[in-house]
Amino acid sequence: MSEGIFLGLAPDPQGGARQSLNLKRANRHGLIAGATGTGKTVTLQGIAEGFSAAGVPVFVADVKGDLAGIAMAGSPTFKNADKLVARAAEIGLENYSYSDNPAIFWDLYGQQGHPIRTTISEMGPLLLARLMNLNETQEGVLSIAFRYADEEGLLLLDLGDLQAMLSFCAENADMLSAKYGSVTKASVGTIQRQLLQLDSQGGGHFFGEPALDIHDFLSVDDKGRGYINILAADKLMQSPKLYSTFLLWLLSELFETLPEVGDPEKPKLVFFFDEAHLLFDDAPKALTDKIEQVVRLIRSKGVGVYFITQNPIDIPEDVAGQLGNRVQHALRAFTPRDQKAIKAAAETFRINPDLDIATAITELKTGEALVSVLQDDGSPSIVQRTLIAPPRSRLGPLDAKERAIIQSISPVAGKYDEAIDRESAEEILAARGSAAAAAAQASKAQAEAEKAAAAQAKIEAKAREQALREQARAEAAAAREAAKPSALGKAVQSATRSAASTVGRQVANELSKAVFGGSTRKSSGGGIAGRLVRGILGGLFK
């Protein structure tokens, strides 16, 4: 087998065989497993150094905060320096010396490295549904929201955009249900609550722009060494679903972005997935199938995926069957599950007739592991009990000053540090809502104005009608007044009637005398006749 990344030495009586990871088969994935404190992190650090020295970029999650030391050279004053030197001598590593590695620090929260962001659209409804623990019905509603946003040209960039889109779905549930299928306000409300919970866990830092350019993970320094991309995951591990979903998204992005290369002489990128069991905990079958598909196919993109976990049975069989390069540290047989894990791990190795694998797994010391790697022809090597080679960089964390200096000279310094908030679904929907509200307000104002105008016209018509009636009454009263005689007329009329009455009486007297012979003697016959004549004449002169 051609020399690749030196992993360690199988001591006598097994012949002192050197164990190396074949670069041509490094994209066939791998597994580093073992109980806590058995040396998994140190093994990972040494393998990452080997890939970097070979010009292969690396991505690794720093779960405990101690992998950041890979950016600095080790030192004889380090507390475990004597053990590293002793191990180097024990395995015959004559050229052992301390050295640093080119590193780029990343952090979803932007505190211990460059921010890593992606957009809601790039994450997609499947991974978001898993991140928010949605059921099938709720996932369907989320997919409808994505579909409508895509058809309407509404960019879903951050959590604010998705919240605005979900509010729109709740307000227009009937319209969306008629076109896409059932959309209920209850389902939308559940998604919104989960989204708020995700935001409270810091998920809002992950969604937005500028989005990560995956090619920034594939760079090498001026010496041809691959950059080791270190994700600060100590805080991220407090939100395990966000951690695992982010790493799965990253794998998916690599798969969708990188071109097919088959089996290159060395990988284009090696991806280390620490605490790998979190990826599969409570994962629905659809998601597990997607993980298995990505792991199976991403090999042809030149990407190797290495899972790091305490117990090898944490990895589903369909995925574990694709992990050709294996480093198994000690397991403890304290429980029936532990015993099952030991048996399962032993059965995955190519049998070594000189080694009782199941027994050896429980007897391995710290810094010792069972190693089996793929050979040139693609077959696994016989498992060997191996003393793992020591890393050359610092074992332990960096202080804040060291981290700041390394970050300041990063090849992506300034590219991702400032967030960008361009117009997207939240702003567009808000503008539409404002326009609709303004139009409704204008329509309401117009209706109220028309109503007020109609009321004013009615009042004015009533006032005109009242004025006309008053005018008519006034004219009638004036006519009646005009028809009445004046005071002078009344006096003349009265005088005339009085004079006429006097004349009438005189005429009547004279007529009476003439008729009745002028007798003035009062008699019943003459008196009556006289009064009759006077009455008639008096009535005529009135």
XYZ file of C-alpha atoms in Angstrom:
542
model
C 0.000 0.000 0.000
C 1.377 3.412 -0.969
C 2.363 5.790 1.824
C -0.261 8.344 2.713
C -1.113 9.857 6.090
C 0.844 8.083 8.787
C -1.555 6.916 11.517
C 0.737 4.878 13.756
C 2.653 1.682 14.222
C 1.490 -1.822 15.019
C 4.049 -2.965 17.644
C 5.732 -6.362 17.937
C 4.935 -9.240 17.880
C 2.739 -8.045 14.978
C 5.774 -7.078 12.941
C 5.867 -3.340 13.525
C 3.689 -2.594 10.473
C 3.185 1.080 9.650
C -0.482 2.030 9.391
C -1.204 4.788 6.862
C -4.350 6.259 5.389
C -4.255 5.937 1.612
C -4.968 9.368 0.067
C -6.424 7.749 -3.073
C -9.003 5.980 -0.890
C -9.507 8.748 1.669
C -12.728 9.868 -0.046
C -14.270 6.479 0.821
C -15.125 7.932 4.223
C -14.211 6.750 7.678
C -15.046 6.305 11.338
C -13.214 7.271 14.527
C -14.943 5.713 17.530
C -14.209 5.103 21.187
C -15.285 5.847 24.725
C -14.629 9.192 26.378
C -10.961 9.747 27.233
C -9.536 7.094 24.919
C -7.857 9.545 22.518
C -10.368 10.185 19.719
C -9.693 13.944 19.618
C -5.923 13.507 19.444
C -6.340 10.972 16.637
C -8.612 13.361 14.767
C -6.098 16.191 15.204
C -3.245 14.097 13.857
C -5.252 12.960 10.803
C -6.350 16.541 10.080
C -2.703 17.653 10.208
C -1.797 14.913 7.741
C -4.466 15.962 5.276
C -3.438 19.624 5.523
C 0.226 18.769 4.907
C -0.847 16.782 1.828
C -2.628 19.858 0.430
C -6.147 18.667 1.325
C -8.469 21.238 2.988
C -10.273 20.039 6.112
C -13.472 20.976 7.901
C -13.811 20.004 11.553
C -16.209 20.913 14.355
C -14.482 21.900 17.607
C -16.996 20.536 20.091
C -14.952 20.932 23.282
C -12.947 24.007 22.275
C -9.566 22.260 22.326
C -9.104 21.610 18.595
C -8.343 25.288 17.955
C -4.797 24.569 19.139
C -4.158 22.888 15.778
C -3.412 26.377 14.416
C -0.390 26.724 16.713
C 2.789 24.686 16.950
C 3.214 22.447 19.953
C 5.730 23.336 22.634
C 8.130 21.438 24.908
C 6.581 23.334 27.825
C 3.114 21.870 27.182
C 1.995 19.636 30.035
C 1.772 16.517 27.850
C 4.826 17.287 25.705
C 6.898 14.521 27.291
C 4.250 11.919 26.430
C 4.096 13.075 22.813
C 7.873 12.897 22.460
C 7.926 9.461 24.091
C 5.236 8.188 21.735
C 7.139 9.535 18.716
C 10.248 7.660 19.846
C 8.274 4.498 20.572
C 6.915 4.264 17.034
C 10.174 5.289 15.402
C 9.071 8.746 14.263
C 12.577 10.169 13.897
C 11.689 13.460 12.224
C 9.135 14.444 14.849
C 9.025 18.208 15.462
C 6.428 20.789 16.395
C 4.653 22.745 13.676
C 1.534 24.836 13.137
C -1.180 24.509 10.488
C -3.061 27.081 8.393
C -6.482 27.538 9.940
C -9.658 29.538 9.433
C -12.010 29.947 12.375
C -15.779 29.891 11.853
C -18.671 30.416 14.231
C -22.419 30.445 13.556
C -22.735 33.145 16.223
C -19.829 35.221 14.881
C -18.067 35.343 18.256
C -15.084 33.017 17.881
C -14.721 33.122 14.132
C -16.178 34.330 10.867
C -19.976 34.021 10.755
C -21.429 31.212 8.684
C -24.768 32.058 7.130
C -27.145 30.537 4.673
C -30.573 31.605 3.480
C -33.881 30.054 4.400
C -34.390 29.104 0.740
C -31.056 27.270 0.573
C -31.806 25.355 3.752
C -35.120 24.163 2.306
C -38.295 22.877 3.959
C -37.028 19.340 4.673
C -34.091 20.368 6.849
C -36.060 23.197 8.449
C -38.858 20.788 9.329
C -36.309 18.537 11.025
C -34.740 21.507 12.769
C -38.129 22.589 14.146
C -39.344 19.036 14.874
C -42.436 19.368 12.681
C -44.807 16.525 11.868
C -45.777 15.562 8.308
C -48.806 17.869 8.192
C -46.823 20.865 9.409
C -43.976 20.032 7.036
C -46.519 20.034 4.197
C -47.715 23.520 5.151
C -44.106 24.713 5.296
C -43.517 23.297 1.810
C -46.572 25.196 0.537
C -45.152 28.417 1.971
C -41.872 27.774 0.129
C -43.724 26.930 -3.089
C -45.844 30.080 -3.026
C -42.819 32.262 -2.201
C -40.937 30.757 -5.138
C -43.808 31.313 -7.567
C -44.309 34.889 -6.410
C -40.597 35.775 -6.483
C -40.454 36.339 -2.716
C -36.926 35.808 -1.411
C -36.769 33.853 1.847
C -33.441 34.930 3.316
C -33.789 35.094 7.092
C -36.190 34.126 9.869
C -38.052 37.428 9.484
C -38.880 36.527 5.891
C -40.208 33.123 6.902
C -42.272 34.595 9.729
C -43.789 37.122 7.321
C -44.508 34.358 4.808
C -46.215 32.222 7.455
C -48.345 35.179 8.591
C -49.410 35.660 4.984
C -50.318 31.962 4.772
C -52.465 32.219 7.902
C -54.281 35.278 6.561
C -54.847 33.663 3.158
C -55.367 30.051 4.229
C -58.527 29.610 2.152
C -56.901 30.861 -1.043
C -53.787 28.692 -0.574
C -55.841 25.623 0.383
C -57.829 25.876 -2.832
C -54.647 25.879 -4.921
C -52.105 23.758 -3.031
C -53.955 21.701 -0.447
C -54.948 22.054 3.174
C -53.442 25.025 5.008
C -54.788 25.540 8.509
C -54.128 28.405 10.847
C -53.417 25.889 13.621
C -50.547 24.311 11.651
C -49.164 27.711 10.722
C -49.325 28.769 14.359
C -47.369 25.695 15.438
C -44.651 26.397 12.879
C -44.437 30.012 14.013
C -43.994 28.953 17.642
C -41.229 26.542 16.688
C -39.616 29.289 14.653
C -39.598 31.572 17.686
C -37.984 28.794 19.710
C -35.340 28.332 17.028
C -34.647 32.058 17.077
C -34.294 32.027 20.871
C -31.639 29.304 20.508
C -29.591 31.548 18.244
C -30.791 30.131 14.941
C -31.383 33.633 13.668
C -27.602 34.145 13.437
C -27.363 31.321 10.921
C -29.911 32.630 8.412
C -29.148 35.668 6.292
C -26.587 37.137 3.936
C -23.833 37.107 2.832
C -24.307 33.369 2.479
C -21.335 31.052 2.698
C -19.452 30.389 -0.524
C -18.583 26.721 -0.168
C -15.418 27.218 -2.221
C -13.926 29.176 0.684
C -13.557 25.813 2.426
C -11.360 24.510 -0.398
C -8.411 26.898 -0.262
C -4.706 26.217 0.352
C -2.026 28.529 1.707
C 1.071 29.803 -0.110
C 2.958 26.665 0.915
C 0.375 24.401 -0.654
C -1.035 23.258 2.688
C -4.784 22.806 2.918
C -6.584 25.181 5.272
C -8.154 23.550 8.317
C -11.599 25.119 8.748
C -12.490 24.968 12.439
C -16.107 25.501 13.496
C -16.484 26.723 17.080
C -19.164 24.296 18.275
C -18.903 24.477 22.074
C -21.846 26.881 22.286
C -23.572 25.380 19.263
C -23.698 21.994 21.015
C -26.233 23.474 23.438
C -28.647 23.324 20.481
C -27.876 19.824 19.177
C -30.491 19.854 16.416
C -29.158 23.130 15.067
C -25.639 21.661 15.145
C -26.528 18.457 13.311
C -28.859 20.155 10.830
C -26.196 22.711 9.988
C -23.602 20.026 9.279
C -26.074 18.051 7.177
C -26.862 21.219 5.219
C -23.143 21.751 4.711
C -22.752 18.232 3.318
C -25.743 18.815 1.019
C -24.243 22.077 -0.224
C -20.951 20.363 -0.982
C -22.781 17.637 -2.854
C -24.877 20.064 -4.908
C -22.078 22.539 -5.621
C -18.991 20.497 -6.385
C -18.476 18.825 -9.773
C -18.042 15.103 -10.317
C -14.392 14.017 -10.107
C -14.645 10.280 -9.515
C -11.710 8.975 -7.457
C -9.001 11.658 -7.445
C -5.419 11.149 -6.291
C -6.393 12.898 -3.084
C -9.674 14.327 -1.754
C -10.776 17.869 -2.520
C -12.028 18.211 1.065
C -12.261 16.020 4.141
C -15.197 16.602 6.450
C -15.041 15.506 10.117
C -18.426 15.165 11.832
C -17.872 15.053 15.608
C -20.652 13.824 17.933
C -22.104 12.118 14.876
C -24.876 10.392 16.821
C -26.675 13.758 16.992
C -27.221 13.575 13.261
C -29.302 10.412 13.587
C -31.080 10.905 16.923
C -34.861 10.977 16.365
C -34.310 11.472 12.647
C -37.317 10.459 10.489
C -36.701 7.840 7.822
C -36.887 10.415 5.023
C -34.023 12.330 6.611
C -31.976 9.201 7.289
C -32.436 8.223 3.651
C -31.187 11.637 2.564
C -28.096 11.356 4.797
C -27.341 7.899 3.398
C -27.753 9.195 -0.151
C -25.492 12.199 0.398
C -22.773 10.096 2.062
C -22.928 7.537 -0.718
C -22.806 10.004 -3.602
C -20.552 12.745 -2.232
C -17.562 10.417 -2.628
C -17.683 11.056 -6.369
C -17.345 14.785 -5.662
C -13.971 14.136 -4.036
C -15.233 14.700 -0.477
C -14.419 12.305 2.348
C -16.709 12.218 5.390
C -15.375 10.971 8.720
C -17.777 10.377 11.602
C -16.521 10.686 15.185
C -18.659 9.074 17.845
C -18.369 7.220 21.139
C -20.319 4.172 20.111
C -20.122 2.716 16.587
C -23.702 1.434 16.727
C -24.851 5.073 16.799
C -24.289 5.074 13.035
C -27.093 3.416 11.010
C -26.025 0.296 9.126
C -26.690 1.808 5.682
C -24.252 4.610 6.512
C -21.757 2.543 8.502
C -21.412 0.160 5.577
C -19.846 2.964 3.517
C -17.139 3.857 6.039
C -14.059 2.100 4.667
C -11.359 3.619 6.891
C -11.763 2.813 10.584
C -9.964 3.765 13.782
C -11.520 2.074 16.807
C -10.409 3.202 20.259
C -11.353 1.374 23.446
C -14.932 0.566 24.395
C -16.088 -0.383 27.864
C -18.350 -3.396 28.449
C -20.308 -1.953 31.367
C -23.834 -2.469 30.012
C -25.575 -4.861 27.616
C -25.610 -2.068 25.049
C -21.834 -1.680 25.427
C -21.384 -5.421 24.881
C -23.542 -5.228 21.769
C -21.441 -2.313 20.499
C -18.213 -4.262 21.057
C -19.544 -7.245 19.156
C -20.803 -5.027 16.312
C -17.468 -3.188 16.085
C -15.498 -6.421 16.051
C -17.604 -7.817 13.212
C -16.942 -4.813 10.975
C -13.186 -5.426 10.770
C -11.333 -7.735 8.437
C -10.303 -10.645 10.651
C -6.760 -10.840 11.939
C -6.030 -14.478 12.917
C -3.449 -13.306 15.465
C -5.845 -10.931 17.232
C -8.988 -11.432 19.296
C -10.725 -8.256 18.170
C -13.567 -8.224 20.719
C -11.174 -8.701 23.609
C -8.666 -6.184 22.247
C -11.345 -3.459 21.992
C -11.854 -3.591 25.756
C -8.102 -3.709 26.517
C -6.895 -0.790 24.372
C -4.992 1.910 26.227
C -5.345 5.665 25.721
C -3.716 6.586 22.435
C -4.051 3.051 21.129
C -6.610 1.860 18.550
C -7.612 -0.882 16.165
C -6.933 0.356 12.636
C -8.177 -0.887 9.279
C -7.893 1.224 6.122
C -8.627 0.756 2.442
C -5.744 -0.461 0.307
C -4.875 0.459 -3.271
C -7.257 -2.151 -4.645
C -10.086 -0.849 -2.451
C -10.105 -3.800 -0.037
C -9.819 -3.219 3.731
C -6.531 -4.039 5.395
C -6.316 -6.627 8.151
C -7.134 -4.929 11.439
C -4.080 -4.092 13.515
C -3.669 -2.963 17.110
C -1.876 0.334 16.588
C -0.059 2.970 18.636
C -1.415 6.260 17.257
C 1.117 8.865 16.082
C 1.236 12.111 18.101
C 0.179 15.410 16.500
C 2.718 18.155 15.968
C 0.459 21.079 16.884
C -0.728 22.247 20.270
C -3.019 20.018 22.263
C -5.410 22.483 23.824
C -7.302 25.712 23.192
C -6.102 29.143 22.064
C -6.431 32.284 24.105
C -8.486 35.208 22.811
C -5.432 37.160 21.588
C -4.070 34.230 19.559
C -7.474 33.589 18.027
C -7.891 37.270 17.083
C -4.467 37.384 15.388
C -5.159 34.263 13.318
C -8.596 35.545 12.359
C -7.165 38.908 11.259
C -4.893 37.235 8.687
C -7.592 34.863 7.465
C -8.038 34.704 3.658
C -11.757 35.511 4.132
C -11.284 38.372 6.624
C -13.973 41.005 6.082
C -16.009 38.923 3.635
C -18.655 37.608 6.019
C -18.258 39.738 9.118
C -20.976 42.296 8.317
C -24.524 41.096 7.684
C -26.470 42.355 4.655
C -30.211 42.938 4.802
C -31.596 43.457 1.304
C -35.215 43.609 0.205
C -36.846 40.222 0.539
C -40.173 38.603 1.431
C -40.578 40.459 4.736
C -40.180 43.893 3.153
C -42.207 43.035 0.046
C -45.120 41.591 2.009
C -44.999 44.546 4.403
C -45.087 46.951 1.452
C -48.004 45.053 -0.066
C -49.800 45.125 3.250
C -49.177 48.867 3.615
C -50.390 49.497 0.068
C -53.502 47.394 0.669
C -54.129 49.183 3.966
C -53.656 52.565 2.294
C -56.009 51.586 -0.519
C -58.573 50.374 2.001
C -58.161 53.570 3.982
C -58.549 55.656 0.839
C -61.641 53.685 -0.157
C -63.066 54.098 3.318
C -62.289 57.819 3.280
C -63.917 58.157 -0.143
C -67.001 56.270 1.036
C -67.193 58.440 4.136
C -66.772 61.586 2.008
C -69.526 60.434 -0.342
C -71.733 59.652 2.620
C -71.037 63.072 4.151
C -71.705 64.771 0.807
C -75.011 62.915 0.474
C -75.972 63.886 4.032
C -75.032 67.527 3.328
C -77.034 67.516 0.127
C -80.029 66.120 2.006
C -79.669 68.807 4.677
C -79.399 71.515 2.039
C -82.457 70.167 0.150
C -84.424 70.096 3.371
C -83.276 73.619 4.155
C -84.341 74.808 0.689
C -87.708 73.106 1.101
C -88.155 74.722 4.500
C -87.144 78.082 3.092
C -89.679 77.720 0.287
C -92.415 76.848 2.774
C -91.482 79.822 4.936
C -91.459 82.049 1.887
C -94.895 80.780 0.835
C -96.283 81.355 4.305
C -94.780 84.829 4.368
C -96.244 85.671 0.977
C -99.670 84.377 2.035
C -99.528 86.404 5.220
C -98.481 89.453 3.245
C -101.384 88.928 0.865
C -103.806 88.682 3.764
C -102.389 91.817 5.296
C -102.654 93.582 1.969
C -106.296 92.539 1.707
C -107.148 94.071 5.093
C -108.373 97.838 5.045
C -106.209 100.391 6.648
C -107.178 102.321 9.787
C -108.159 105.392 7.721
C -110.210 103.204 5.434
C -111.893 101.694 8.421
C -112.731 105.160 9.790
C -114.106 106.359 6.438
C -116.080 103.127 6.060
C -117.469 103.530 9.547
C -118.339 107.180 8.919
C -119.933 106.251 5.647
C -121.991 103.530 7.249
C -123.000 105.946 10.029
C -123.979 108.642 7.540
C -125.805 106.177 5.383
C -127.613 104.879 8.361
C -128.683 108.423 9.301
C -129.797 109.191 5.773
C -131.568 105.907 5.667
C -133.484 106.727 8.778
C -134.413 110.148 7.450
C -135.545 108.704 4.121
C -137.453 106.064 5.920
C -139.196 108.700 8.036
C -140.028 110.726 5.020
C -141.278 107.739 3.148
C -143.273 106.662 6.064
C -144.925 110.017 6.265
C -145.634 109.950 2.594
C -147.056 106.476 2.695
C -149.054 106.851 5.790
C -150.084 110.420 5.468
C -147.481 111.967 7.583
C -149.204 110.960 10.745
C -146.824 110.932 13.609
C -149.304 109.409 15.907
C -148.099 106.374 17.414
C -150.218 103.493 16.537
C -149.590 99.867 16.253
C -150.184 99.821 12.501
C -148.164 102.949 11.634
C -145.264 102.054 13.960
C -144.782 98.646 12.461
C -144.876 99.846 8.900
C -142.470 102.632 9.656
C -139.961 100.327 11.281
C -140.226 98.005 8.337
C -139.454 100.719 5.834
C -136.568 102.021 7.940
C -135.110 98.543 8.319
C -135.145 97.956 4.606
C -133.643 101.299 3.809
C -131.145 101.016 6.617
C -129.877 97.694 5.260
C -129.442 99.259 1.834
C -127.291 102.099 3.166
C -124.959 99.980 5.177
